[in-house]
Short mmCIF file of C-alpha atoms and ligand atoms in Angstrom, two decimals:
data_model
loop_
_atom_site.label_atom_id
_atom_site.label_comp_id
_atom_site.label_asym_id
_atom_site.label_seq_id
_atom_site.Cartn_x
_atom_site.Cartn_y
_atom_site.Cartn_z
CA UNK A 1 41.04 25.24 1.51
CA UNK A 2 38.53 28.50 0.92
CA UNK A 3 34.92 29.11 -0.51
CA UNK A 4 36.42 31.11 -3.26
CA UNK A 5 38.21 27.78 -4.78
CA UNK A 6 35.62 25.19 -3.95
CA UNK A 7 33.32 27.10 -5.81
CA UNK A 8 35.58 27.30 -8.75
CA UNK A 9 35.93 23.92 -8.91
CA UNK A 10 32.44 23.39 -9.16
CA UNK A 11 31.94 25.78 -11.81
CA UNK A 12 34.58 23.92 -14.35
CA UNK A 13 33.31 20.67 -13.45
CA UNK A 14 35.89 19.14 -11.02
CA UNK A 15 34.80 16.83 -7.69
CA UNK A 16 34.33 18.20 -4.52
CA UNK A 17 36.15 15.86 -2.24
CA UNK A 18 34.46 14.68 0.45
CA UNK A 19 37.02 17.35 2.89
CA UNK A 20 35.46 20.54 0.20
CA UNK A 21 32.04 19.52 0.94
CA UNK A 22 32.39 19.09 5.09
CA UNK A 23 34.38 22.22 4.99
CA UNK A 24 30.67 24.42 3.11
CA UNK A 25 27.98 22.78 5.25
CA UNK A 26 30.02 23.36 8.42
CA UNK A 27 31.34 26.89 7.47
CA UNK A 28 27.87 27.76 5.79
CA UNK A 29 25.51 26.45 8.78
CA UNK A 30 27.75 28.61 11.20
CA UNK A 31 27.84 31.71 9.43
CA UNK A 32 31.36 32.31 8.34
CA UNK A 33 29.96 30.93 4.50
CA UNK A 34 27.93 34.10 3.26
CA UNK A 35 24.62 33.91 1.62
CA UNK A 36 26.40 35.09 -1.90
CA UNK A 37 28.71 32.49 -1.92
CA UNK A 38 26.25 29.54 -0.82
CA UNK A 39 23.86 30.61 -3.74
CA UNK A 40 27.27 30.66 -6.24
CA UNK A 41 28.06 26.96 -5.17
CA UNK A 42 24.50 25.87 -5.07
CA UNK A 43 23.31 27.15 -8.61
CA UNK A 44 27.29 25.20 -9.85
CA UNK A 45 25.66 22.26 -8.28
CA UNK A 46 22.69 22.78 -10.17
CA UNK A 47 24.07 23.60 -13.57
CA UNK A 48 26.78 20.66 -13.61
CA UNK A 49 25.23 17.84 -10.64
CA UNK A 50 27.27 15.89 -8.49
CA UNK A 51 29.22 12.70 -8.89
CA UNK A 52 27.46 9.86 -6.64
CA UNK A 53 30.80 9.72 -3.97
CA UNK A 54 29.70 13.94 -3.66
CA UNK A 55 26.00 13.10 -3.42
CA UNK A 56 26.72 10.85 0.02
CA UNK A 57 29.74 13.25 0.95
CA UNK A 58 26.80 15.84 1.55
CA UNK A 59 24.06 13.59 2.94
CA UNK A 60 26.63 13.04 5.43
CA UNK A 61 28.06 16.65 6.20
CA UNK A 62 24.13 17.85 6.18
CA UNK A 63 22.47 14.81 8.10
CA UNK A 64 25.01 15.55 11.06
CA UNK A 65 25.86 19.24 11.01
CA UNK A 66 23.70 19.29 13.87
CA UNK A 67 21.70 16.80 16.43
CA UNK A 68 21.10 13.30 15.03
CA UNK A 69 18.69 11.61 17.02
CA UNK A 70 18.54 8.23 19.08
CA UNK A 71 14.40 6.73 19.14
CA UNK A 72 15.61 3.46 19.85
CA UNK A 73 14.09 3.72 23.83
CA UNK A 74 11.04 4.40 21.60
CA UNK A 75 11.44 1.49 19.25
CA UNK A 76 14.27 -0.11 17.57
CA UNK A 77 12.71 0.64 13.99
CA UNK A 78 11.44 3.39 13.38
CA UNK A 79 9.05 3.99 9.83
CA UNK A 80 9.78 7.49 8.15
CA UNK A 81 8.27 8.78 5.07
CA UNK A 82 8.67 11.83 3.03
CA UNK A 83 7.75 13.35 -0.65
CA UNK A 84 9.78 14.52 -2.92
CA UNK A 85 7.10 17.30 -2.93
CA UNK A 86 4.03 18.36 -5.02
CA UNK A 87 0.17 20.09 -5.47
CA UNK A 88 -1.89 19.22 -3.53
CA UNK A 89 -0.42 16.65 -1.19
CA UNK A 90 -1.40 16.56 1.71
CA UNK A 91 -0.79 13.21 2.20
CA UNK A 92 1.73 13.05 5.08
CA UNK A 93 -1.39 14.72 7.39
CA UNK A 94 -3.49 11.36 5.73
CA UNK A 95 -0.53 8.30 6.16
CA UNK A 96 1.06 9.07 9.09
CA UNK A 97 -2.15 9.45 12.22
CA UNK A 98 -3.19 5.88 10.29
CA UNK A 99 0.19 4.38 10.89
CA UNK A 100 0.36 5.86 14.24
CA UNK A 101 -3.17 3.92 15.20
CA UNK A 102 -1.44 1.31 13.66
CA UNK A 103 0.40 1.50 16.05
CA UNK A 104 3.90 2.12 14.32
CA UNK A 105 5.57 5.09 16.00
CA UNK A 106 5.22 8.24 13.99
CA UNK A 107 8.75 10.39 14.38
CA UNK A 108 8.31 13.28 11.58
CA UNK A 109 9.89 16.01 10.48
CA UNK A 110 8.14 18.40 8.05
CA UNK A 111 9.43 20.86 5.07
CA UNK A 112 8.15 24.14 4.33
CA UNK A 113 6.43 24.85 0.83
CA UNK A 114 9.18 24.82 -1.56
CA UNK A 115 9.50 26.41 -5.12
CA UNK A 116 5.38 25.70 -6.57
CA UNK A 117 5.18 22.88 -3.76
CA UNK A 118 3.40 23.20 -0.67
CA UNK A 119 5.31 22.28 2.79
CA UNK A 120 3.35 19.60 5.29
CA UNK A 121 4.56 22.29 8.05
CA UNK A 122 2.83 25.29 6.68
CA UNK A 123 -0.07 23.74 6.48
CA UNK A 124 -0.31 22.10 9.98
CA UNK A 125 0.35 25.95 11.34
CA UNK A 126 -2.61 26.66 9.84
CA UNK A 127 -4.41 24.94 12.40
CA UNK A 128 -4.35 27.83 14.91
CA UNK A 129 -2.10 27.44 17.56
CA UNK A 130 -0.32 23.86 16.25
CA UNK A 131 3.46 24.28 17.46
CA UNK A 132 5.49 22.70 14.63
CA UNK A 133 7.92 24.10 16.81
CA UNK A 134 9.37 21.42 19.39
CA UNK A 135 12.04 20.61 21.48
CA UNK A 136 14.17 17.70 20.21
CA UNK A 137 13.33 16.39 24.05
CA UNK A 138 9.47 17.65 23.78
CA UNK A 139 8.60 15.33 20.20
CA UNK A 140 10.75 12.20 22.04
CA UNK A 141 8.24 12.55 25.04
CA UNK A 142 4.81 13.28 22.54
CA UNK A 143 5.88 10.46 20.85
CA UNK A 144 5.90 8.07 23.71
CA UNK A 145 2.61 9.75 24.94
CA UNK A 146 0.98 9.19 21.90
CA UNK A 147 3.11 7.54 19.66
CA UNK A 148 2.91 10.86 16.56
CA UNK A 149 4.57 14.11 16.89
CA UNK A 150 4.82 16.19 13.27
CA UNK A 151 6.87 18.91 13.46
CA UNK A 152 9.52 20.54 10.98
CA UNK A 153 12.97 20.83 10.95
CA UNK A 154 14.34 22.21 14.84
CA UNK A 155 17.23 24.28 14.97
CA UNK A 156 19.02 21.29 16.27
CA UNK A 157 18.48 18.28 13.20
CA UNK A 158 20.14 19.18 10.11
CA UNK A 159 20.06 22.51 10.57
CA UNK A 160 22.26 22.75 7.46
CA UNK A 161 19.98 21.76 5.24
CA UNK A 162 17.70 23.91 6.85
CA UNK A 163 19.47 26.41 5.74
CA UNK A 164 20.96 25.24 2.29
CA UNK A 165 16.65 24.15 1.52
CA UNK A 166 15.47 27.91 2.46
CA UNK A 167 18.34 29.49 -0.41
CA UNK A 168 17.22 27.14 -2.93
CA UNK A 169 14.09 28.11 -2.71
CA UNK A 170 15.12 32.52 -3.32
CA UNK A 171 17.50 30.96 -6.44
CA UNK A 172 16.10 29.07 -8.91
CA UNK A 173 17.97 25.89 -7.70
CA UNK A 174 14.78 23.73 -6.48
CA UNK A 175 14.47 21.09 -8.84
CA UNK A 176 18.15 19.29 -8.86
CA UNK A 177 18.55 14.95 -8.54
CA UNK A 178 21.39 15.41 -6.02
CA UNK A 179 20.26 19.09 -3.72
CA UNK A 180 16.98 16.86 -3.54
CA UNK A 181 18.65 14.08 -2.49
CA UNK A 182 20.40 15.06 -0.33
CA UNK A 183 18.06 16.95 1.24
CA UNK A 184 15.63 14.49 1.78
CA UNK A 185 17.80 11.72 2.99
CA UNK A 186 19.66 13.82 5.79
CA UNK A 187 16.71 14.74 7.73
CA UNK A 188 15.42 11.56 7.73
CA UNK A 189 19.55 10.29 8.91
CA UNK A 190 18.77 13.05 11.32
CA UNK A 191 15.33 12.11 12.95
CA UNK A 192 16.45 9.07 13.56
CA UNK A 193 14.56 7.06 10.41
CA UNK A 194 15.64 3.59 10.35
CA UNK A 195 13.38 2.86 7.56
CA UNK A 196 12.08 4.88 5.25
CA UNK A 197 9.31 4.85 2.29
CA UNK A 198 9.18 7.61 -0.49
CA UNK A 199 7.30 9.23 -2.13
CA UNK A 200 8.67 10.11 -5.48
CA UNK A 201 6.25 12.39 -7.44
CA UNK A 202 6.18 12.54 -11.38
CA UNK A 203 4.46 15.44 -13.35
CA UNK A 204 4.55 18.79 -14.14
CA UNK A 205 3.83 19.96 -10.55
CA UNK A 206 6.89 17.97 -9.34
CA UNK A 207 10.18 18.56 -9.18
CA UNK A 208 10.49 15.76 -11.59
CA UNK A 209 9.34 15.71 -14.68
CA UNK A 210 9.30 12.73 -16.57
CA UNK A 211 9.63 9.11 -15.16
CA UNK A 212 12.84 8.39 -16.43
CA UNK A 213 14.16 11.59 -13.64
CA UNK A 214 11.88 10.43 -11.25
CA UNK A 215 13.38 6.96 -11.21
CA UNK A 216 17.48 8.15 -11.38
CA UNK A 217 16.58 10.13 -8.26
CA UNK A 218 14.27 6.89 -6.49
CA UNK A 219 17.18 5.14 -7.77
CA UNK A 220 19.66 7.63 -5.72
CA UNK A 221 17.39 8.19 -2.14
CA UNK A 222 17.48 4.33 -2.36
CA UNK A 223 21.47 4.03 -2.48
CA UNK A 224 22.35 6.71 -0.54
CA UNK A 225 19.42 4.75 2.10
CA UNK A 226 21.56 1.40 1.32
CA UNK A 227 25.03 3.27 2.32
CA UNK A 228 23.54 4.89 5.33
CA UNK A 229 21.66 1.68 6.50
CA UNK A 230 18.33 2.32 6.81
CA UNK A 231 15.62 0.40 4.67
CA UNK A 232 14.11 2.24 2.26
CA UNK A 233 11.41 1.83 -0.60
CA UNK A 234 10.36 4.75 -3.34
CA UNK A 235 6.82 4.80 -4.67
CA UNK A 236 6.30 6.85 -7.70
CA UNK A 237 3.32 8.50 -7.75
CA UNK A 238 1.62 11.00 -10.79
CA UNK A 239 1.93 14.67 -10.28
CA UNK A 240 0.64 15.73 -13.63
CA UNK A 241 -2.35 17.07 -12.08
CA UNK A 242 -2.44 17.92 -8.09
CA UNK A 243 -2.91 15.09 -5.64
CA UNK A 244 -6.62 15.18 -4.36
CA UNK A 245 -9.79 18.12 -4.96
CA UNK A 246 -7.97 20.83 -2.86
CA UNK A 247 -4.67 23.26 -2.96
CA UNK A 248 -3.93 25.52 -0.19
CA UNK A 249 -3.13 25.22 3.68
CA UNK A 250 -6.47 25.25 5.12
CA UNK A 251 -8.16 24.19 2.48
CA UNK A 252 -6.08 21.11 2.11
CA UNK A 253 -6.29 20.74 6.39
CA UNK A 254 -9.98 20.52 6.35
CA UNK A 255 -9.36 17.82 2.73
CA UNK A 256 -7.11 15.96 5.15
CA UNK A 257 -9.53 15.72 8.09
CA UNK A 258 -12.59 14.66 5.37
CA UNK A 259 -9.95 11.79 4.66
CA UNK A 260 -9.32 10.18 8.28
CA UNK A 261 -13.19 10.88 8.66
CA UNK A 262 -13.85 8.07 5.19
CA UNK A 263 -14.58 11.09 2.10
CA UNK A 264 -11.34 10.13 0.30
CA UNK A 265 -11.23 11.19 -2.94
CA UNK A 266 -10.17 8.18 -5.69
CA UNK A 267 -5.89 8.92 -6.27
CA UNK A 268 -5.63 10.76 -3.02
CA UNK A 269 -6.50 7.08 -1.60
CA UNK A 270 -4.48 4.75 -4.12
CA UNK A 271 -1.24 6.61 -2.75
CA UNK A 272 -2.02 6.92 1.24
CA UNK A 273 -2.78 2.89 1.09
CA UNK A 274 0.19 1.77 -1.18
CA UNK A 275 2.53 4.12 0.93
CA UNK A 276 1.14 2.86 4.36
CA UNK A 277 0.94 -0.91 3.28
CA UNK A 278 5.37 -0.16 2.13
CA UNK A 279 5.60 1.70 5.86
CA UNK A 280 3.17 -1.45 7.71
CA UNK A 281 5.28 -4.06 6.10
CA UNK A 282 9.11 -1.90 6.56
CA UNK A 283 7.75 -1.89 10.15
CA UNK A 284 8.68 -5.90 10.74
CA UNK A 285 4.90 -5.72 12.84
CA UNK A 286 2.70 -6.59 9.47
CA UNK A 287 2.47 -9.67 7.37
CA UNK A 288 3.88 -9.12 3.39
CA UNK A 289 0.43 -9.11 1.95
CA UNK A 290 -0.66 -5.77 0.16
CA UNK A 291 -4.83 -6.61 0.66
CA UNK A 292 -4.49 -7.87 4.48
CA UNK A 293 -2.94 -4.36 5.32
CA UNK A 294 -5.05 -2.83 3.02
CA UNK A 295 -8.25 -3.86 4.75
CA UNK A 296 -6.07 -3.03 8.09
CA UNK A 297 -5.23 0.67 6.92
CA UNK A 298 -9.05 1.22 5.89
CA UNK A 299 -10.56 -0.75 8.96
CA UNK A 300 -8.59 2.25 11.19
CA UNK A 301 -10.37 4.84 9.04
CA UNK A 302 -13.34 3.46 9.12
CA UNK A 303 -13.47 2.63 13.28
CA UNK A 304 -12.62 7.02 13.93
CA UNK A 305 -9.55 5.50 15.28
CA UNK A 306 -7.22 7.00 12.52
CA UNK A 307 -9.31 10.25 13.13
CA UNK A 308 -9.23 10.64 16.51
CA UNK A 309 -5.57 10.07 16.32
CA UNK A 310 -5.00 13.07 14.16
CA UNK A 311 -6.95 15.04 17.27
CA UNK A 312 -5.13 13.67 19.95
CA UNK A 313 -2.12 14.58 17.65
CA UNK A 314 -3.41 18.59 16.63
CA UNK A 315 -4.61 18.79 20.81
CA UNK A 316 -1.03 17.72 22.44
CA UNK A 317 1.08 20.15 19.59
CA UNK A 318 -1.55 23.02 21.19
CA UNK A 319 -4.29 23.13 18.16
CA UNK A 320 -7.56 24.02 18.52
CA UNK A 321 -9.07 20.60 17.83
CA UNK A 322 -12.75 22.28 18.09
CA UNK A 323 -12.02 23.42 14.32
CA UNK A 324 -10.92 19.88 13.04
CA UNK A 325 -14.84 18.77 15.02
CA UNK A 326 -16.11 21.90 13.42
CA UNK A 327 -14.29 21.85 9.96
CA UNK A 328 -16.89 25.19 9.62
CA UNK A 329 -15.23 26.88 11.80
CA UNK A 330 -11.94 27.53 9.61
CA UNK A 331 -11.72 31.63 8.64
CA UNK A 332 -12.90 30.92 4.62
CA UNK A 333 -11.46 33.45 2.09
CA UNK A 334 -13.08 36.63 1.38
CA UNK A 335 -13.52 36.02 -2.49
CA UNK A 336 -14.53 32.71 -3.85
CA UNK A 337 -14.71 32.63 -7.74
CA UNK A 338 -15.98 29.54 -10.31
CA UNK A 339 -13.62 28.90 -12.57
CA UNK A 340 -16.48 27.99 -15.75
CA UNK A 341 -15.67 25.87 -18.38
CA UNK A 342 -15.43 27.78 -22.48
CA UNK A 343 -17.01 23.73 -23.84
CA UNK A 344 -18.41 20.51 -23.35
CA UNK A 345 -16.21 17.98 -23.27
CA UNK A 346 -13.68 15.46 -21.10
CA UNK A 347 -11.25 16.93 -19.08
CA UNK A 348 -7.67 15.62 -20.49
CA UNK A 349 -5.66 17.39 -18.60
CA UNK A 350 -5.08 19.41 -15.35
CA UNK A 351 -1.95 20.47 -15.56
CA UNK A 352 -0.34 20.86 -11.76
CA UNK A 353 2.48 22.83 -12.86
CA UNK A 354 0.58 25.03 -13.87
CA UNK A 355 -2.21 25.65 -10.85
CA UNK A 356 0.99 25.43 -8.31
CA UNK A 357 2.05 28.90 -10.60
CA UNK A 358 -1.00 29.67 -9.76
CA UNK A 359 -1.64 29.19 -6.39
CA UNK A 360 1.38 31.28 -5.12
CA UNK A 361 0.72 33.96 -6.81
CA UNK A 362 -2.67 33.38 -4.51
CA UNK A 363 -0.68 33.77 -1.18
CA UNK A 364 -0.41 29.62 -1.07
CA UNK A 365 3.15 29.60 -0.59
CA UNK A 366 6.47 32.40 -0.61
CA UNK A 367 7.97 34.01 -3.74
CA UNK A 368 10.39 35.29 -0.92
CA UNK A 369 12.05 33.65 2.57
CA UNK A 370 9.91 36.65 4.40
CA UNK A 371 6.79 36.58 1.99
CA UNK A 372 3.78 35.58 4.60
CA UNK A 373 1.33 33.14 3.29
CA UNK A 374 -2.30 33.39 3.66
CA UNK A 375 -3.86 30.24 4.73
CA UNK A 376 -7.32 30.83 4.23
CA UNK A 377 -6.20 31.12 -0.11
CA UNK A 378 -6.38 28.23 -2.34
CA UNK A 379 -8.22 26.76 -4.79
CA UNK A 380 -11.02 23.83 -5.00
CA UNK A 381 -11.54 21.47 -8.27
CA UNK A 382 -14.77 20.06 -9.46
CA UNK A 383 -13.43 18.89 -12.41
CA UNK A 384 -10.22 16.68 -12.28
CA UNK A 385 -8.71 14.36 -15.76
CA UNK A 386 -11.53 11.97 -17.25
CA UNK A 387 -14.40 14.08 -15.79
CA UNK A 388 -17.01 14.60 -18.10
CA UNK A 389 -17.64 19.01 -17.84
CA UNK A 390 -20.59 20.73 -19.86
CA UNK A 391 -19.78 24.21 -21.11
CA UNK A 392 -19.90 26.63 -18.64
CA UNK A 393 -20.22 23.92 -15.44
CA UNK A 394 -17.43 24.67 -12.94
CA UNK A 395 -14.39 23.47 -12.89
CA UNK A 396 -13.07 24.85 -9.92
CA UNK A 397 -12.84 27.49 -7.25
CA UNK A 398 -10.82 30.43 -6.48
CA UNK A 399 -10.07 31.40 -2.89
CA UNK A 400 -8.49 34.65 -2.74
CA UNK A 401 -8.45 37.49 -0.24
CA UNK A 402 -8.30 40.15 -3.54
CA UNK A 403 -10.31 40.59 -6.50
CA UNK A 404 -7.66 41.31 -9.07
CA UNK A 405 -5.55 38.25 -8.21
CA UNK A 406 -8.74 36.57 -8.24
CA UNK A 407 -9.51 37.55 -11.55
CA UNK A 408 -5.93 36.00 -12.86
CA UNK A 409 -6.18 33.50 -11.09
CA UNK A 410 -9.40 32.19 -12.75
CA UNK A 411 -7.28 32.84 -16.31
CA UNK A 412 -4.41 31.06 -15.08
CA UNK A 413 -7.32 28.05 -14.03
CA UNK A 414 -8.68 28.10 -17.18
CA UNK A 415 -5.66 27.89 -19.06
CA UNK A 416 -4.19 24.81 -16.76
CA UNK A 417 -7.37 23.08 -17.90
CA UNK A 418 -7.18 20.88 -21.38
CA UNK A 419 -11.02 19.72 -22.54
CA UNK A 420 -11.37 17.43 -25.47
CA UNK A 421 -13.40 14.02 -26.66
CA UNK A 422 -11.34 11.65 -25.08
CA UNK A 423 -12.09 10.22 -21.79
CA UNK A 424 -8.57 9.58 -20.09
CA UNK A 425 -7.95 7.28 -17.83
CA UNK A 426 -5.04 8.06 -15.78
CA UNK A 427 -2.80 6.04 -13.20
CA UNK A 428 -1.49 7.19 -9.62
CA UNK A 429 0.46 5.54 -8.48
CA UNK A 430 3.51 4.63 -11.15
CA UNK A 431 5.77 2.44 -9.37
CA UNK A 432 7.59 1.14 -6.61
CA UNK A 433 11.57 0.92 -6.07
N1 LIG B 501 11.98 18.08 0.57
C1 LIG B 501 13.02 17.93 1.00
O1 LIG B 501 12.70 17.57 1.80
N2 LIG B 501 14.05 18.35 -0.05
C2 LIG B 501 13.72 18.50 -1.60
O2 LIG B 501 14.86 19.17 -1.41
C3 LIG B 501 12.77 18.67 -1.91
C4 LIG B 501 11.90 17.96 -1.99
#
């Protein structure tokens, strides 16, 4: 078997065998296949797609490319959550401490930014001292000690996905249904999850731009879950506008902390509650009643338990909790520029895709593998879809480290807005699959 034949087969739309996929995954992970050949194959997959059998083989090969965690000494039902990615998506930072404070163990491995979407691992690293690179032993010990650990992909867990994920990011292959489904599910299988709640984002700021493709992705991940004997539920959520009021690493941590203290934007709250309720149901320790579970979620926020759990997590992973206790300590971007509305009316559109691209130019994420992120930069939105706005009123603020970039970004954000004369109503949760 050799990689050139495998690339040719995929290029010619032939179905790859389990052995061919296993050969590629093993040899790319160990470094025997170079990036340029892997890139050719990934691009062919991106263009020609994969059959169901190919997707299952790829998921399996990536999941077992390293260690597969057995967390049965912690719980016989580890419930995990993952998002297919979005702009301003700080949901993990809010949901996971809530879930841990409800007594459900949290063992979560998060990714870094991909394309225009932000990564939870990058956001956590914006907290001074927070270490996302724990060993498997430390990860497990933290869950035993405080019921929660949030890390990034260590070398040992699904290393093939880690390599393919960052390669995809640099060759324009992020929005491929088979690659997203196998990437997410391989990580979940490797990290020992028995039950999985997936936030499948849909809209201009997501990889799946329309409802039909988001549904196809959800159905595929459900099928992989069934095949791998993991209970899987997908919640389709709207990503036509950024989630919440901030986009950027430090800015999103600040929003998440405020949310855990009870100050939560309506769209964020809708998604947080829906995901938490699904996770509670899958844990088997709570009833199937939406309202009962929702009340418990709101109770741990109101009592401060969820916020305390987040502080405990940050402290345990080496982070400086004085920043969490006093959000004013986070370093601000040096240039903060308002974006003013040119007209009066209602916000009809705030295009998350355009916002994501503008954010990337500011330095929120990476355009190339080794780009350094500026944690301070980002955007704060004063006006979102449905809001009334006056002429010259502030729509948003650009937090930047460079005057030219700030100016360019102001223009891009203006273009992301559409002001009209209709008050649009929006739907944050689309469907549960
Ligand atoms: N999240 C992942 O973990 N992988 C993807 O491919 C997309 C989002």
